[in-house]
Amino acid sequence: MLLNGVRTAALARSKGTDKDETGCSMTVSLRESVQLVSDPRNLDASVEEVFQLMLGVACTRDGCPTIQEAESVTAVVGFGGLLSGACVFRSGASTALRVAALMTGMEFATIDDTVKDAIGEIGNMLAGAWKGKLPELAANCGLSIPAVITGRDYNLHVQAPEFQLHHMYRFEDQCFEVTIICDGLQ
Amino acid sequence: MLDDLRVFFVGNTQALGRSADKRCEEIGMREIHTLIVDDSSVMRKIVERSLRQAGLDPLVVHEAGSGTEGIEVLRTQPVDLILSDINMPSMDGLEFLRQIRAQNLAPGVPVVMITTESSEEHVKQAILSGAQGYIRKPFTAEQVKERVLPLLNAAVA
C-alpha cells in the first residue's frame, strides 16, 4: 500500500523528464543493463558519499546484525519511470537520533518531527545518489517525496521484486540498513 | 550547451579574476537576505549553515517549505539570493522558478537549485526555467561557496 503510493508519486514526477526536445516519449531501455543497475558497488558508494558529505562520518558496509531495537525508523523514497521501486533506509531509534544530531548539530532525545525530517532527507539523498550513478537512470527515473515510518515490530514486504539489494552499514558504533527494491525495469 | 553546463556547475570562479575569499569579504560588508526553499526544515538549516561557513555573514534567512510559500515570501520581502530544492510538494522548484520569472518577483536575483536530481536533463530544465546555478545533494560547504559567491558578487556589483 505504502510502496504503491510512493511509486505513483515518483512516476508522476518522472513524467517531466522522460521526453526529448520534440516531446517524444522515451525510448531508452535499462532492461539489457540489469546487471549494471543492480551492481552493489553503486549502493555502497552512494551510502559512503552521503554519510561523508552530510554527516562527516566514514561509513562502511559491515556485518552488522539485523536491526534489533524494538523502535525503528524507516524512510521510503519511491522510484518511477524507467525503473520502478523504492529506496528504503531503516535504523533503530538510537541510530536515527545520532544521524539527526550529526546532520543538524543538535541533540535529540526522542524521534520528533525534526528527526523524521532528517531521516527522510537521508533517504532522499541516498535514492538520488544511487540513481545518479547511471546517467540513463538519473535522466529517466523520478523520485517521490520521502515517506517516514516510525514504530515497533513492523516489517516491509515486497512481493517478487525484479531485483533487490539489501546492505547493512556501520558508522561509529551505529548500524543501519539500506534496501533498493526494483519491481519493474523498462 | 556543454560549455554552458560546465560553467553552470563550476560557478565560473575564475571569471571575475578575484579569489573566493576576497569576494567573501566584499559581500560580507552588508546583510544578505536569502530565501531558502525546501520542504525539509533540516535541509534548510544545513543550507543556511553552509552559507555561513562560506562567509555570508551577516546573513538574513527567509525560509519557505514549498514553492507556494516561496512566492508569498517574495511578495513581501526583497531578497538578494534564492536557493531552492526541486522535488517539493504543492509547487516544485522548477514551477517556482517559472512563477517568479513570470510575475517578475525577483528581477536580477540569482537563483541556485540544490537538489538530488543531477541529470543533464534536469540541469537544462533548471536553466530554461531561469536558474543560474545548480548544486547536487549531498554537497559540501566549499561547493556552496564556489557556486554561490560568484553569482552573488556579480549580482550586487
PDB file of N, CA, C and O in Angstrom, chain B residues 50-88:
ATOM      1  N   SER B  50      25.768  26.138   5.698  1.00  0.00           N
ATOM      2  CA  SER B  50      26.779  26.144   4.631  1.00  0.00           C
ATOM      3  C   SER B  50      27.044  27.559   4.137  1.00  0.00           C
ATOM      4  O   SER B  50      28.189  27.917   3.837  1.00  0.00           O
ATOM      5  N   LEU B  51      25.997  28.366   4.042  1.00  0.00           N
ATOM      6  CA  LEU B  51      26.178  29.756   3.594  1.00  0.00           C
ATOM      7  C   LEU B  51      27.010  30.534   4.612  1.00  0.00           C
ATOM      8  O   LEU B  51      27.887  31.323   4.233  1.00  0.00           O
ATOM      9  N   ARG B  52      26.741  30.297   5.891  1.00  0.00           N
ATOM     10  CA  ARG B  52      27.518  30.996   6.917  1.00  0.00           C
ATOM     11  C   ARG B  52      28.974  30.526   6.877  1.00  0.00           C
ATOM     12  O   ARG B  52      29.903  31.329   7.015  1.00  0.00           O
ATOM     13  N   GLN B  53      29.174  29.207   6.673  1.00  0.00           N
ATOM     14  CA  GLN B  53      30.545  28.687   6.578  1.00  0.00           C
ATOM     15  C   GLN B  53      31.248  29.253   5.352  1.00  0.00           C
ATOM     16  O   GLN B  53      32.465  29.383   5.325  1.00  0.00           O
ATOM     17  N   ALA B  54      30.449  29.596   4.331  1.00  0.00           N
ATOM     18  CA  ALA B  54      31.028  30.175   3.110  1.00  0.00           C
ATOM     19  C   ALA B  54      31.386  31.645   3.314  1.00  0.00           C
ATOM     20  O   ALA B  54      31.954  32.271   2.432  1.00  0.00           O
ATOM     21  N   GLY B  55      31.049  32.180   4.459  1.00  0.00           N
ATOM     22  CA  GLY B  55      31.426  33.555   4.764  1.00  0.00           C
ATOM     23  C   GLY B  55      30.314  34.561   4.567  1.00  0.00           C
ATOM     24  O   GLY B  55      30.549  35.762   4.679  1.00  0.00           O
ATOM     25  N   LEU B  56      29.105  34.107   4.266  1.00  0.00           N
ATOM     26  CA  LEU B  56      27.984  35.032   4.092  1.00  0.00           C
ATOM     27  C   LEU B  56      27.461  35.433   5.470  1.00  0.00           C
ATOM     28  O   LEU B  56      26.576  34.804   6.027  1.00  0.00           O
ATOM     29  N   ASP B  57      28.017  36.468   5.996  1.00  0.00           N
ATOM     30  CA  ASP B  57      27.650  36.923   7.327  1.00  0.00           C
ATOM     31  C   ASP B  57      27.907  38.428   7.386  1.00  0.00           C
ATOM     32  O   ASP B  57      29.018  38.839   7.061  1.00  0.00           O
ATOM     33  N   PRO B  58      26.958  39.254   7.711  1.00  0.00           N
ATOM     34  CA  PRO B  58      25.631  38.946   8.235  1.00  0.00           C
ATOM     35  C   PRO B  58      24.677  38.422   7.164  1.00  0.00           C
ATOM     36  O   PRO B  58      24.630  38.945   6.055  1.00  0.00           O
ATOM     37  N   LEU B  59      23.978  37.374   7.539  1.00  0.00           N
ATOM     38  CA  LEU B  59      23.052  36.703   6.641  1.00  0.00           C
ATOM     39  C   LEU B  59      21.662  36.729   7.271  1.00  0.00           C
ATOM     40  O   LEU B  59      21.510  36.398   8.441  1.00  0.00           O
ATOM     41  N   VAL B  60      20.685  37.151   6.495  1.00  0.00           N
ATOM     42  CA  VAL B  60      19.301  37.125   6.983  1.00  0.00           C
ATOM     43  C   VAL B  60      18.556  36.090   6.151  1.00  0.00           C
ATOM     44  O   VAL B  60      18.454  36.231   4.924  1.00  0.00           O
ATOM     45  N   VAL B  61      18.095  35.032   6.802  1.00  0.00           N
ATOM     46  CA  VAL B  61      17.480  33.921   6.078  1.00  0.00           C
ATOM     47  C   VAL B  61      15.962  33.971   6.180  1.00  0.00           C
ATOM     48  O   VAL B  61      15.396  34.165   7.257  1.00  0.00           O
ATOM     49  N   HIS B  62      15.315  33.788   5.036  1.00  0.00           N
ATOM     50  CA  HIS B  62      13.867  33.658   4.979  1.00  0.00           C
ATOM     51  C   HIS B  62      13.598  32.247   4.477  1.00  0.00           C
ATOM     52  O   HIS B  62      14.148  31.842   3.453  1.00  0.00           O
ATOM     53  N   GLU B  63      12.774  31.491   5.187  1.00  0.00           N
ATOM     54  CA  GLU B  63      12.557  30.085   4.840  1.00  0.00           C
ATOM     55  C   GLU B  63      11.175  29.870   4.238  1.00  0.00           C
ATOM     56  O   GLU B  63      10.210  30.548   4.609  1.00  0.00           O
ATOM     57  N   ALA B  64      11.101  28.902   3.329  1.00  0.00           N
ATOM     58  CA  ALA B  64       9.811  28.506   2.755  1.00  0.00           C
ATOM     59  C   ALA B  64       9.833  26.997   2.550  1.00  0.00           C
ATOM     60  O   ALA B  64      10.846  26.429   2.154  1.00  0.00           O
ATOM     61  N   GLY B  65       8.702  26.350   2.826  1.00  0.00           N
ATOM     62  CA  GLY B  65       8.628  24.898   2.734  1.00  0.00           C
ATOM     63  C   GLY B  65       8.129  24.381   1.392  1.00  0.00           C
ATOM     64  O   GLY B  65       8.055  23.176   1.166  1.00  0.00           O
ATOM     65  N   SER B  66       7.807  25.310   0.490  1.00  0.00           N
ATOM     66  CA  SER B  66       7.343  24.911  -0.846  1.00  0.00           C
ATOM     67  C   SER B  66       7.468  26.122  -1.764  1.00  0.00           C
ATOM     68  O   SER B  66       7.684  27.248  -1.297  1.00  0.00           O
ATOM     69  N   GLY B  67       7.284  25.879  -3.051  1.00  0.00           N
ATOM     70  CA  GLY B  67       7.304  26.988  -3.999  1.00  0.00           C
ATOM     71  C   GLY B  67       6.213  28.000  -3.705  1.00  0.00           C
ATOM     72  O   GLY B  67       6.419  29.216  -3.821  1.00  0.00           O
ATOM     73  N   THR B  68       5.058  27.496  -3.307  1.00  0.00           N
ATOM     74  CA  THR B  68       3.936  28.395  -2.990  1.00  0.00           C
ATOM     75  C   THR B  68       4.309  29.340  -1.849  1.00  0.00           C
ATOM     76  O   THR B  68       4.072  30.552  -1.930  1.00  0.00           O
ATOM     77  N   GLU B  69       4.924  28.779  -0.804  1.00  0.00           N
ATOM     78  CA  GLU B  69       5.347  29.623   0.320  1.00  0.00           C
ATOM     79  C   GLU B  69       6.446  30.589  -0.114  1.00  0.00           C
ATOM     80  O   GLU B  69       6.497  31.739   0.334  1.00  0.00           O
ATOM     81  N   GLY B  70       7.320  30.111  -1.004  1.00  0.00           N
ATOM     82  CA  GLY B  70       8.400  30.973  -1.505  1.00  0.00           C
ATOM     83  C   GLY B  70       7.859  32.193  -2.234  1.00  0.00           C
ATOM     84  O   GLY B  70       8.344  33.314  -2.057  1.00  0.00           O
ATOM     85  N   ILE B  71       6.828  31.985  -3.036  1.00  0.00           N
ATOM     86  CA  ILE B  71       6.187  33.097  -3.756  1.00  0.00           C
ATOM     87  C   ILE B  71       5.634  34.116  -2.755  1.00  0.00           C
ATOM     88  O   ILE B  71       5.791  35.332  -2.934  1.00  0.00           O
ATOM     89  N   GLU B  72       4.998  33.606  -1.705  1.00  0.00           N
ATOM     90  CA  GLU B  72       4.433  34.502  -0.685  1.00  0.00           C
ATOM     91  C   GLU B  72       5.527  35.342  -0.030  1.00  0.00           C
ATOM     92  O   GLU B  72       5.346  36.537   0.214  1.00  0.00           O
ATOM     93  N   VAL B  73       6.666  34.716   0.265  1.00  0.00           N
ATOM     94  CA  VAL B  73       7.780  35.462   0.872  1.00  0.00           C
ATOM     95  C   VAL B  73       8.240  36.565  -0.077  1.00  0.00           C
ATOM     96  O   VAL B  73       8.409  37.723   0.325  1.00  0.00           O
ATOM     97  N   LEU B  74       8.399  36.217  -1.353  1.00  0.00           N
ATOM     98  CA  LEU B  74       8.935  37.198  -2.311  1.00  0.00           C
ATOM     99  C   LEU B  74       7.980  38.366  -2.541  1.00  0.00           C
ATOM    100  O   LEU B  74       8.409  39.443  -2.959  1.00  0.00           O
ATOM    101  N   ARG B  75       6.699  38.151  -2.286  1.00  0.00           N
ATOM    102  CA  ARG B  75       5.728  39.248  -2.470  1.00  0.00           C
ATOM    103  C   ARG B  75       5.914  40.332  -1.408  1.00  0.00           C
ATOM    104  O   ARG B  75       5.497  41.458  -1.595  1.00  0.00           O
ATOM    105  N   THR B  76       6.502  39.953  -0.269  1.00  0.00           N
ATOM    106  CA  THR B  76       6.614  40.927   0.825  1.00  0.00           C
ATOM    107  C   THR B  76       8.055  41.254   1.195  1.00  0.00           C
ATOM    108  O   THR B  76       8.303  42.212   1.910  1.00  0.00           O
ATOM    109  N   GLN B  77       9.008  40.438   0.720  1.00  0.00           N
ATOM    110  CA  GLN B  77      10.379  40.597   1.190  1.00  0.00           C
ATOM    111  C   GLN B  77      11.369  40.586   0.026  1.00  0.00           C
ATOM    112  O   GLN B  77      11.530  39.553  -0.620  1.00  0.00           O
ATOM    113  N   PRO B  78      12.025  41.688  -0.249  1.00  0.00           N
ATOM    114  CA  PRO B  78      13.068  41.662  -1.271  1.00  0.00           C
ATOM    115  C   PRO B  78      14.245  40.809  -0.799  1.00  0.00           C
ATOM    116  O   PRO B  78      14.599  40.864   0.395  1.00  0.00           O
ATOM    117  N   VAL B  79      14.820  40.026  -1.680  1.00  0.00           N
ATOM    118  CA  VAL B  79      15.964  39.182  -1.294  1.00  0.00           C
ATOM    119  C   VAL B  79      17.106  39.378  -2.289  1.00  0.00           C
ATOM    120  O   VAL B  79      16.911  39.886  -3.395  1.00  0.00           O
ATOM    121  N   ASP B  80      18.305  38.957  -1.872  1.00  0.00           N
ATOM    122  CA  ASP B  80      19.498  39.070  -2.714  1.00  0.00           C
ATOM    123  C   ASP B  80      19.860  37.747  -3.369  1.00  0.00           C
ATOM    124  O   ASP B  80      20.643  37.710  -4.319  1.00  0.00           O
ATOM    125  N   LEU B  81      19.316  36.657  -2.827  1.00  0.00           N
ATOM    126  CA  LEU B  81      19.722  35.326  -3.281  1.00  0.00           C
ATOM    127  C   LEU B  81      18.595  34.343  -2.988  1.00  0.00           C
ATOM    128  O   LEU B  81      17.944  34.438  -1.953  1.00  0.00           O
ATOM    129  N   ILE B  82      18.389  33.414  -3.925  1.00  0.00           N
ATOM    130  CA  ILE B  82      17.377  32.368  -3.709  1.00  0.00           C
ATOM    131  C   ILE B  82      18.039  31.009  -3.915  1.00  0.00           C
ATOM    132  O   ILE B  82      18.714  30.797  -4.936  1.00  0.00           O
ATOM    133  N   LEU B  83      17.860  30.108  -2.950  1.00  0.00           N
ATOM    134  CA  LEU B  83      18.300  28.725  -3.118  1.00  0.00           C
ATOM    135  C   LEU B  83      17.071  27.844  -2.980  1.00  0.00           C
ATOM    136  O   LEU B  83      16.322  27.972  -2.006  1.00  0.00           O
ATOM    137  N   SER B  84      16.865  26.961  -3.949  1.00  0.00           N
ATOM    138  CA  SER B  84      15.629  26.176  -3.932  1.00  0.00           C
ATOM    139  C   SER B  84      15.865  24.712  -4.282  1.00  0.00           C
ATOM    140  O   SER B  84      16.650  24.381  -5.175  1.00  0.00           O
ATOM    141  N   ASP B  85      15.155  23.874  -3.568  1.00  0.00           N
ATOM    142  CA  ASP B  85      15.075  22.451  -3.894  1.00  0.00           C
ATOM    143  C   ASP B  85      14.209  22.302  -5.160  1.00  0.00           C
ATOM    144  O   ASP B  85      13.519  23.255  -5.560  1.00  0.00           O
ATOM    145  N   ILE B  86      14.234  21.140  -5.794  1.00  0.00           N
ATOM    146  CA  ILE B  86      13.337  20.897  -6.939  1.00  0.00           C
ATOM    147  C   ILE B  86      12.140  20.049  -6.515  1.00  0.00           C
ATOM    148  O   ILE B  86      10.992  20.449  -6.691  1.00  0.00           O
ATOM    149  N   ASN B  87      12.410  18.888  -5.925  1.00  0.00           N
ATOM    150  CA  ASN B  87      11.302  17.984  -5.567  1.00  0.00           C
ATOM    151  C   ASN B  87      10.615  18.447  -4.294  1.00  0.00           C
ATOM    152  O   ASN B  87      11.128  18.241  -3.196  1.00  0.00           O
ATOM    153  N   MET B  88       9.473  19.061  -4.449  1.00  0.00           N
ATOM    154  CA  MET B  88       8.718  19.533  -3.281  1.00  0.00           C
ATOM    155  C   MET B  88       7.230  19.346  -3.553  1.00  0.00           C
ATOM    156  O   MET B  88       6.795  19.446  -4.700  1.00  0.00           O
TER     157      MET B  88
END
